[in-house]
Tab-separated table of C-alpha atoms and ligand atoms in Angstrom:
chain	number	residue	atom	x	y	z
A	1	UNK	CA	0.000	0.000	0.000
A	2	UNK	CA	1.215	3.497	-0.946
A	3	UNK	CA	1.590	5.517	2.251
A	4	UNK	CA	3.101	8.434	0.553
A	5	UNK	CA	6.391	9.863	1.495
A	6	UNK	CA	5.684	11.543	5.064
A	7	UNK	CA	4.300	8.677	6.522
A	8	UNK	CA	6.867	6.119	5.205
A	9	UNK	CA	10.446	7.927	5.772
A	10	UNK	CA	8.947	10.414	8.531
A	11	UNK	CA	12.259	9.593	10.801
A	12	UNK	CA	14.467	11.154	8.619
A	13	UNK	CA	12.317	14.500	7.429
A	14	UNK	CA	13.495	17.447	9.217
A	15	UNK	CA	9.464	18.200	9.482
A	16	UNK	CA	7.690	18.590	13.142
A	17	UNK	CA	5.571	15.689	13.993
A	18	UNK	CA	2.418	17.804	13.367
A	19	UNK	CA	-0.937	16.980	11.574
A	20	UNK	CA	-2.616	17.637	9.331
A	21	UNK	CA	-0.371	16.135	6.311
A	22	UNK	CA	-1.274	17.511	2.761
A	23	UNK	CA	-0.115	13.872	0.255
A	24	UNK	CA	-1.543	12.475	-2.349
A	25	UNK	CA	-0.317	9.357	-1.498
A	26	UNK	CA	3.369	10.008	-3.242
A	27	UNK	CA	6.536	8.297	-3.909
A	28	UNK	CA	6.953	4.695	-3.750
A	29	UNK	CA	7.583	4.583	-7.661
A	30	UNK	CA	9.196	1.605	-9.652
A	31	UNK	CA	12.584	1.104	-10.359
A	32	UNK	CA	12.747	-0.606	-13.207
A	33	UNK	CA	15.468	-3.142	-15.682
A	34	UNK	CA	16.067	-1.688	-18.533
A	35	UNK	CA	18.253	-4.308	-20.584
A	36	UNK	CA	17.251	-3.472	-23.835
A	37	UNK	CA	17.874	-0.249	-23.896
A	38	UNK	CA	21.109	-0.715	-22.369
A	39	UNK	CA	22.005	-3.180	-25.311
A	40	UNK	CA	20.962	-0.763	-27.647
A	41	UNK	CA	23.259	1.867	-26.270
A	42	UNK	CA	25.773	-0.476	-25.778
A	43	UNK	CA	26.005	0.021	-21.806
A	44	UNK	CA	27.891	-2.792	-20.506
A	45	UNK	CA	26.575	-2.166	-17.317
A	46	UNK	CA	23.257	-3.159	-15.790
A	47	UNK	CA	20.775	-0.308	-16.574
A	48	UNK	CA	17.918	1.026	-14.301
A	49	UNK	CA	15.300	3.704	-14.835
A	50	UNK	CA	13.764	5.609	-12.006
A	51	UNK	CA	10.045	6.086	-12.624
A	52	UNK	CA	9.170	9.726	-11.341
A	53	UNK	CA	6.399	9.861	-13.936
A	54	UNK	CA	4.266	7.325	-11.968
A	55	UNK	CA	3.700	9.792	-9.288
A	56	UNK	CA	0.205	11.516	-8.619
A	57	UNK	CA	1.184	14.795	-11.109
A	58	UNK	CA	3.181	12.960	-13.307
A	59	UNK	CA	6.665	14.292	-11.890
A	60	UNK	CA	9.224	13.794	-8.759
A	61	UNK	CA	8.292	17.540	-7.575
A	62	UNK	CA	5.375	15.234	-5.539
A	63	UNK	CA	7.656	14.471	-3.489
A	64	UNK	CA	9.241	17.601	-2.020
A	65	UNK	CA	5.622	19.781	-2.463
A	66	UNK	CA	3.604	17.347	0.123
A	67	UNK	CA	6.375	18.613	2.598
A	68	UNK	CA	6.715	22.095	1.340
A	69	UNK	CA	3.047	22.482	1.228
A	70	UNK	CA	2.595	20.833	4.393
A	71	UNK	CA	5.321	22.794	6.342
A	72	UNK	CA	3.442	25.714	5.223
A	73	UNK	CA	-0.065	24.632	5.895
A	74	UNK	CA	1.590	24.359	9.705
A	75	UNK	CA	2.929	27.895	9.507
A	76	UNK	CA	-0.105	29.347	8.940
A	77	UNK	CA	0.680	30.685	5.683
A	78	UNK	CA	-1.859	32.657	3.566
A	79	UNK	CA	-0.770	31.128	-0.156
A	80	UNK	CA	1.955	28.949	-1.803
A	81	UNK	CA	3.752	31.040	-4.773
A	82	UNK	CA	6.289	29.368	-7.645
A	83	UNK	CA	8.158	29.594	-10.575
A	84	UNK	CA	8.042	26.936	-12.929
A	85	UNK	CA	8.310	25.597	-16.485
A	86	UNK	CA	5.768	23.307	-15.569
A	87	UNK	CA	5.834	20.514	-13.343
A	88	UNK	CA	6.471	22.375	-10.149
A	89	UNK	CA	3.409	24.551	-10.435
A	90	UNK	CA	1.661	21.426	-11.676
A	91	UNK	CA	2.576	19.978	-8.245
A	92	UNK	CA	2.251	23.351	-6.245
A	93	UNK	CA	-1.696	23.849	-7.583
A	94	UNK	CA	-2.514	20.046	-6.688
A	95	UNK	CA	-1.599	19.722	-3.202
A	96	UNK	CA	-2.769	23.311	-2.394
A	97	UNK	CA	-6.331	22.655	-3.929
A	98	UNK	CA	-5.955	19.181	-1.303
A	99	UNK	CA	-5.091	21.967	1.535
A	100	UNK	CA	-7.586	24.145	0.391
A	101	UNK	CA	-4.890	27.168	0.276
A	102	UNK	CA	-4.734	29.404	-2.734
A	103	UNK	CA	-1.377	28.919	-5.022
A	104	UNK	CA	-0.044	31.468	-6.883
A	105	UNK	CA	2.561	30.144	-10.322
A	106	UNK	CA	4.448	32.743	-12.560
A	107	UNK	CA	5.701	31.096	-15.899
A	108	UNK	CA	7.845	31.976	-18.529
A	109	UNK	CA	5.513	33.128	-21.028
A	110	UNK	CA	4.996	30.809	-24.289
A	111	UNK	CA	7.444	27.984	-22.937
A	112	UNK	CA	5.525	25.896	-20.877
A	113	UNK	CA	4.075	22.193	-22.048
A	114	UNK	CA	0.787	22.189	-22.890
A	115	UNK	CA	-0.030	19.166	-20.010
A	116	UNK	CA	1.616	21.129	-17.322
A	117	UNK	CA	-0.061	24.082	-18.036
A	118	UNK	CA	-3.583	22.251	-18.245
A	119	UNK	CA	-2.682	20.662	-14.808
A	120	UNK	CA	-1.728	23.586	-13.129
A	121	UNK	CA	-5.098	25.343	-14.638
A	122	UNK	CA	-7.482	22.705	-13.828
A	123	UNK	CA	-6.289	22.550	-10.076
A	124	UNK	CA	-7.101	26.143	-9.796
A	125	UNK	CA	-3.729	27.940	-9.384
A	126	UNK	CA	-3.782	31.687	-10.448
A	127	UNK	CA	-1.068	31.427	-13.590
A	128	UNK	CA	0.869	34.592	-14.518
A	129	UNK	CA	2.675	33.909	-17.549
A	130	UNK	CA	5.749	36.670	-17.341
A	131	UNK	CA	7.770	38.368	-20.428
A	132	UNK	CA	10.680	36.827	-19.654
A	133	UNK	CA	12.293	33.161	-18.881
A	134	UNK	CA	12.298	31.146	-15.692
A	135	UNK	CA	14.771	32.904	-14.188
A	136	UNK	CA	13.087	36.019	-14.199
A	137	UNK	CA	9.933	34.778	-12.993
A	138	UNK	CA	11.774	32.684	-9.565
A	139	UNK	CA	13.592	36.390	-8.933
A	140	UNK	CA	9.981	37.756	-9.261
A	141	UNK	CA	9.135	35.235	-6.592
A	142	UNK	CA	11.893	36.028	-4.418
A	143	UNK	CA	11.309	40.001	-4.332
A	144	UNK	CA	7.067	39.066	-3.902
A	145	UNK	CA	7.489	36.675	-1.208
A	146	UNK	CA	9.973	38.748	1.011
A	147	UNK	CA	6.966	41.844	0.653
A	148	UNK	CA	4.211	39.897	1.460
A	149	UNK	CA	4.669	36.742	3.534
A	150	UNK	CA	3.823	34.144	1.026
A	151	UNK	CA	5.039	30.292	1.381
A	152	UNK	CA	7.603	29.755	-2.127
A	153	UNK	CA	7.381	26.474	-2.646
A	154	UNK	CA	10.799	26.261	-5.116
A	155	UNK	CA	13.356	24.340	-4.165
A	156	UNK	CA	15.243	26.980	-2.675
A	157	UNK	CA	12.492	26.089	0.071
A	158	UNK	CA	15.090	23.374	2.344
A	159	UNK	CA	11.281	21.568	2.583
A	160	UNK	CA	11.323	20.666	-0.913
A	161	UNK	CA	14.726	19.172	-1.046
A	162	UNK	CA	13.789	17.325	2.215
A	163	UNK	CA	10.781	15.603	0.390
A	164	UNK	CA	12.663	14.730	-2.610
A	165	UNK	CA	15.708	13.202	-0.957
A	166	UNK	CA	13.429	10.337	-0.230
A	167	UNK	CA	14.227	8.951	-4.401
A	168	UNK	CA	17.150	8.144	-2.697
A	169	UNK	CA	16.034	6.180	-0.036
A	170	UNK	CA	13.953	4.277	-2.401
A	171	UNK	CA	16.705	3.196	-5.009
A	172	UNK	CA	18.643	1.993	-2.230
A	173	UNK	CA	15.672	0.568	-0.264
A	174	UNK	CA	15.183	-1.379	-4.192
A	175	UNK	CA	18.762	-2.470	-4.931
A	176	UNK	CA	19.891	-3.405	-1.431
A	177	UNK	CA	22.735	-0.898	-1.451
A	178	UNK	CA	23.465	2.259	-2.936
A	179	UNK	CA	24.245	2.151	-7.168
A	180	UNK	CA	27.410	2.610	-8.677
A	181	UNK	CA	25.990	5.731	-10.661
A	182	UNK	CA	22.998	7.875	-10.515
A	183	UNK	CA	22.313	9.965	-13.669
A	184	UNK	CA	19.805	12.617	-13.570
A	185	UNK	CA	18.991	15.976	-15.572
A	186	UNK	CA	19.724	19.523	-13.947
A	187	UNK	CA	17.805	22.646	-14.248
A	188	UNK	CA	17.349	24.757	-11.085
A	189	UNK	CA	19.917	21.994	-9.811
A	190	UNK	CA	17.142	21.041	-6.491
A	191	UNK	CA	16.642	17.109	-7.658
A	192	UNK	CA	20.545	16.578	-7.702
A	193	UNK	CA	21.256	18.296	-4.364
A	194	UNK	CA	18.188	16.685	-2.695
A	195	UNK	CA	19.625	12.907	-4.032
A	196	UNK	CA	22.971	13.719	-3.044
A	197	UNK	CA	21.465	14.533	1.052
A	198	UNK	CA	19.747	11.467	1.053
A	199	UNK	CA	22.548	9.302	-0.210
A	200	UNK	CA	24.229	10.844	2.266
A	201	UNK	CA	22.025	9.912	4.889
A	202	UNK	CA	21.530	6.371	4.054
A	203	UNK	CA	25.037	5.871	3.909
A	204	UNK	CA	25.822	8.016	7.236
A	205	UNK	CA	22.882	5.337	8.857
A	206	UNK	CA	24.769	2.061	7.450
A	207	UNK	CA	21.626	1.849	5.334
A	208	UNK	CA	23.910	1.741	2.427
A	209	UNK	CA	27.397	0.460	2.124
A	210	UNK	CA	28.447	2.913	-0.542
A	211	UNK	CA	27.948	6.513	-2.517
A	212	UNK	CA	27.196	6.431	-6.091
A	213	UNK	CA	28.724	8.899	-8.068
A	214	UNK	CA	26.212	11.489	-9.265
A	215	UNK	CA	25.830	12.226	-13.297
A	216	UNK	CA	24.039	15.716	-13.684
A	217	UNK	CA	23.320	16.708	-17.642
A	218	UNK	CA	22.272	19.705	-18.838
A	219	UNK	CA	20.672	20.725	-22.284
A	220	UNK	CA	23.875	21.974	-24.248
A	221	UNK	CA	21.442	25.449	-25.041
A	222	UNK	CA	21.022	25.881	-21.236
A	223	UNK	CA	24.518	24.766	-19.769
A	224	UNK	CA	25.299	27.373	-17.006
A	225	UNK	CA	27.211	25.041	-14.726
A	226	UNK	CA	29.017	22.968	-17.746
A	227	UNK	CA	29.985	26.557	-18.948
A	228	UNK	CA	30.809	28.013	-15.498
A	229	UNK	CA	28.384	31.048	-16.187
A	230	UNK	CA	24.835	32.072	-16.453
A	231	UNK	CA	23.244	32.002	-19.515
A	232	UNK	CA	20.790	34.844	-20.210
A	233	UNK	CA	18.833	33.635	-23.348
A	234	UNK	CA	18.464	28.974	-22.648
A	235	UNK	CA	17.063	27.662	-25.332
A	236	UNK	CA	16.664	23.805	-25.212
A	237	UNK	CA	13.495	21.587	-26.219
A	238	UNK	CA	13.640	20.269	-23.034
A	239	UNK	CA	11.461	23.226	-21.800
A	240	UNK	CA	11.494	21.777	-18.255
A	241	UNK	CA	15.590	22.838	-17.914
A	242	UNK	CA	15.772	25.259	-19.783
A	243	UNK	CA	17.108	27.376	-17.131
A	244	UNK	CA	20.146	29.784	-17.113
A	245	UNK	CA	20.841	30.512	-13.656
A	246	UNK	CA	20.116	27.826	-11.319
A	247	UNK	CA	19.451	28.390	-7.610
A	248	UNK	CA	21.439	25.592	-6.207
A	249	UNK	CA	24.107	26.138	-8.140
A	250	UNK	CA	26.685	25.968	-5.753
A	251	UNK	CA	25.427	22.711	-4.131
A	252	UNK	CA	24.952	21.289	-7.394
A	253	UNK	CA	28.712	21.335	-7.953
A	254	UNK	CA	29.711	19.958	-4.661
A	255	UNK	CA	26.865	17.046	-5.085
A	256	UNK	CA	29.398	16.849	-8.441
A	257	UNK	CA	32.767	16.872	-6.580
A	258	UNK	CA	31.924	14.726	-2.970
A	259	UNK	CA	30.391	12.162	-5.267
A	260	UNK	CA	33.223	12.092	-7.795
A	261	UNK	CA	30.811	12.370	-10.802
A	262	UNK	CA	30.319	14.658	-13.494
A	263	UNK	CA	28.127	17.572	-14.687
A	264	UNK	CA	28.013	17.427	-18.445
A	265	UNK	CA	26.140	18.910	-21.335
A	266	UNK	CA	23.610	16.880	-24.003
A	267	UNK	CA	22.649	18.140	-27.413
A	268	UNK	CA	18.719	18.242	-28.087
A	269	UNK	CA	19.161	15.866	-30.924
A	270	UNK	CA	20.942	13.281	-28.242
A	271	UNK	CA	18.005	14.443	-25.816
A	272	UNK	CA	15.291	13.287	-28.220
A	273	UNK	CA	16.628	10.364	-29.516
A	274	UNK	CA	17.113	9.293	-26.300
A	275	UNK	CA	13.171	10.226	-25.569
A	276	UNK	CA	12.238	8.194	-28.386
A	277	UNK	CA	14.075	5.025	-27.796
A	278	UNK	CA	12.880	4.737	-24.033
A	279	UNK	CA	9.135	4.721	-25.569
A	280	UNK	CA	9.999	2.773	-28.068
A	281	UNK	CA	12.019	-0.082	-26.487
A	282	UNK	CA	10.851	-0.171	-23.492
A	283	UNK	CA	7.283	1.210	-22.741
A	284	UNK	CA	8.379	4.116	-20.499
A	285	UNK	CA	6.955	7.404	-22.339
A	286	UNK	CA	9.088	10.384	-20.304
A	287	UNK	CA	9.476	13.788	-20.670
A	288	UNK	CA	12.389	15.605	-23.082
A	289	UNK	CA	13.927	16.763	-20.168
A	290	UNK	CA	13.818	13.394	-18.329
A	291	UNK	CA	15.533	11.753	-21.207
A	292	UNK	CA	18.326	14.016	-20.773
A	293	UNK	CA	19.464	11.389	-18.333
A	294	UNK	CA	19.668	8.489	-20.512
A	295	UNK	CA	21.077	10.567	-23.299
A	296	UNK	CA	24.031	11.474	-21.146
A	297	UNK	CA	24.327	8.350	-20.378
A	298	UNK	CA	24.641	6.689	-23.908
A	299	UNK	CA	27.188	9.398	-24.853
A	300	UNK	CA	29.292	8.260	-21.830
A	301	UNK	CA	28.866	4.377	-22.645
A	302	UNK	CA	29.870	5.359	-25.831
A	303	UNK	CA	33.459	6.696	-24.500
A	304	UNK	CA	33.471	3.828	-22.883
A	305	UNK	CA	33.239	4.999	-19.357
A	306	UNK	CA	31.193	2.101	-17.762
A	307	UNK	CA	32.720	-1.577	-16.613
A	308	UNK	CA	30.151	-4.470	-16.354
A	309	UNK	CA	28.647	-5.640	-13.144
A	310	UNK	CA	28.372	-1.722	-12.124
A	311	UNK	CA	24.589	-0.579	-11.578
A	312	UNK	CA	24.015	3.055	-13.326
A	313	UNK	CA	20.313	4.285	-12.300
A	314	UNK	CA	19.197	7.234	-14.973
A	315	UNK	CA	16.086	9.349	-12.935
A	316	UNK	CA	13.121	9.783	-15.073
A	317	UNK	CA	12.052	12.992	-13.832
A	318	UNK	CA	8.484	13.781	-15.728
A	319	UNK	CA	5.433	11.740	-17.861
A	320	UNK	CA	5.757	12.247	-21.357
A	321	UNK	CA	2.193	12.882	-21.806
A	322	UNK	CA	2.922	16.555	-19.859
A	323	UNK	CA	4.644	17.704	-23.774
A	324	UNK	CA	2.203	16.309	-26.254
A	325	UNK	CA	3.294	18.669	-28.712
A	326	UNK	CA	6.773	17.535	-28.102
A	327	UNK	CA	5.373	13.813	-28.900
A	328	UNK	CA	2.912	14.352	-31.482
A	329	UNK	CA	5.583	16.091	-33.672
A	330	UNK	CA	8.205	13.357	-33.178
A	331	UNK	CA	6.079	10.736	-34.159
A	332	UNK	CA	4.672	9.431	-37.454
A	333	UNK	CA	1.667	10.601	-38.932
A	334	UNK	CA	-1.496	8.267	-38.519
A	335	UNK	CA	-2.595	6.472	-41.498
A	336	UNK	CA	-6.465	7.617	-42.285
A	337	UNK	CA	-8.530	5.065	-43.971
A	338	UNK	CA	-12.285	3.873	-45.374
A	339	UNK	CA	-13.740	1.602	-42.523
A	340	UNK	CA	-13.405	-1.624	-44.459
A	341	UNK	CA	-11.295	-4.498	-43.230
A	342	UNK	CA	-9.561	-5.262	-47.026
A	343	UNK	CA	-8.631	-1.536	-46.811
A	344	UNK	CA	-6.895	-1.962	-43.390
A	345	UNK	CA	-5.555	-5.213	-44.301
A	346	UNK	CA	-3.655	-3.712	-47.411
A	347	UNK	CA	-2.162	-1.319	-45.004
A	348	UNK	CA	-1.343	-2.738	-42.198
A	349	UNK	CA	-0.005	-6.117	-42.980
A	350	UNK	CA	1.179	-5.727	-46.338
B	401	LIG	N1	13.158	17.175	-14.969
B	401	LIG	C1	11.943	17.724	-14.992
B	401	LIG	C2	10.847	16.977	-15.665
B	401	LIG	C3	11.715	18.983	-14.390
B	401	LIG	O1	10.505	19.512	-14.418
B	401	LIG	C4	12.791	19.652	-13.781
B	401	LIG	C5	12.609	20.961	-13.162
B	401	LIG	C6	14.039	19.020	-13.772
B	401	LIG	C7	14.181	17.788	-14.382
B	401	LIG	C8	15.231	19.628	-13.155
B	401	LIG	O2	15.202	19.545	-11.768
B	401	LIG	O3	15.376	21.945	-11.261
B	401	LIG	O4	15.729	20.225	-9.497
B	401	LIG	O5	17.404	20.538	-11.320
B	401	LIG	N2	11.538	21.628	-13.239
B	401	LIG	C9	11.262	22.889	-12.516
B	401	LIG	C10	9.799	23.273	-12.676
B	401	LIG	C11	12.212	23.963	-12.818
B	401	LIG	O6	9.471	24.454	-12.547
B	401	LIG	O7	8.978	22.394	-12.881
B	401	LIG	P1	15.984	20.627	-10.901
């Protein structure tokens, strides 16, 4: 039985042992063997995918917004305010229409996914789509909240990263230890701070015998921390990172340097290929931005960077459906027909 993520890991949430807690029954999402994929890609490792897209919005921001929306249910507070490109005010609307508390999301105008934005709509948030990217919008947050008392519910809120942590737990909880390598994309850079504290903590518990070493990629067109500077136009299909100057930048690094990994770049042509293989070989339909994961790791497989017997985990951060656009236009065209079966046969088994 899903419990969702308060109840299950509540010993190790920095989060006062206070009711009422706002879930929709979170977390707990598959892990699951992707071996033909990694034959594909030529991984001679044994290849996992992390399945954020199974939780209740359809993303792994589930997972830090019951506690950020929570903690701020307890504090009394008036609203919940975001930035997003999508997913986090797609999160931020659902589990303040469950607390009954109004939510407040400022987008970048034009480049949000047509799912998130129909999410975050139909849950009742108050959108405000600004004239300007995602970075201008979470500074917009910043300067609003500070004036007028509001609960952000961005990851620069320690709440969030506390909730999200728990993937962590999970994957370890899943493969009896800690994997050799997680990979994961990197946008604001919350998720890969937030994995690297609770690897930390599983390890620090004897939970886990190990670290893994952390693999962050960013979209090549929105690359601030591959580049070592902000980026003031991103421009990357993977709408959900395309972000030029992330908030955890700093811890994002040292997540990158403890861990001995790597924060690297992807192309969008490696990003959708990527997309389109896991949906295609394997039945798991993710976001562009998830896929930046496995596309980073196919170009490292192909420099040969893996041994076999290792475990490499790549985080699926987002459901595919959230982008139909995206989908729609990377697909074939559907074949329109008469309604007669010798019609259909001719087609489809010729
Ligand atoms: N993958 C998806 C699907 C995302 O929506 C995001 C971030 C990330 C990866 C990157 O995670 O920011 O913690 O490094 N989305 C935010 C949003 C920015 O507003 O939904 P990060």
């Amino acid at each position: 039985m899903r419990a969702g993520i308060i109840a299950r890991y509540r010993e190790h949430l920095a989060l006062p042992a206070q009711e009422p807690i706002i879930t929709l029954l979170e977390g707990d999402t598959p892990l699951i063997p992707v071996p033909s994929l990694a034959r594909e890609l030529g991984i001679p490792a044994e290849l996992y995918v992390k399945w954020e897209g199974a939780n209740p919005t359809g993303s792994f921001k589930d997972r830090g917004m019951t506690v950020a929306v929570t903690d701020a249910v307890m504090r009394g507070a008036r609203a919940v305010l975001c930035a997003s490109t999508g997913n986090t005010s797609a999160s931020a609307a659902a589990y303040a229409a469950r607390a009954g508390v109004p939510c407040y999301v400022l987008m970048p105008k034009g480049a949000v996914a047509k799912g998130k934005l129909a999410q975050t709509l139909m849950h009742g948030a108050r959108v405000v789509e600004v004239e300007g990217n995602f970075d201008d919008a979470l500074e917009l947050v910043r300067q609003l909240s500070a004036q007028h008392g509001l609960a952000v519910v961005n990851s620069i809120n320690p709440a969030r990263l506390e909730g999200q942590k728990t993937a962590a737990f999970e994957i370890c909880d899943a493969l009896g230890d800690a994997p050799d390598f997680l990979a994961l994309p990197v946008g604001n850079a919350g998720n890969i701070t937030a994995y690297w504290m609770g690897f930390r903590e599983y390890h620090a518990l004897g939970k886990s015998s190990r670290l893994p070493r952390l693999l962050g990629f960013q979209s090549a067109g929105a690359a601030p921390i591959v580049e070592g500077r902000p980026i003031d136009r991103p421009e990357t299909v993977a709408t959900a990172i395309r972000i030029g100057r992330p908030a955890s930048w700093k811890k994002a690094e040292a997540a990158r340097d403890e861990s001995g990994g790597l924060i690297d770049k992807v192309t969008d042509d490696e990003i959708l290929a990527a997309y389109r293989l896991a949906a295609r070989r394997e039945g798991v339909f993710c976001e562009p931005a998830s896929a930046a994961s496995l596309a980073g790791v196919a170009r490292l497989a192909r420099e040969g960077f893996f041994r076999p017997g290792q475990r490499i985990v790549c985080v699926l951060t987002g459901h595919g459906l959230k982008d139909p656009d995206r989908a729609t236009e990377e697909s074939d065209d559907t074949v329109v027909l008469p309604a007669r079966a010798e019609a259909l046969a001719e087609v489809l088994l010729q």
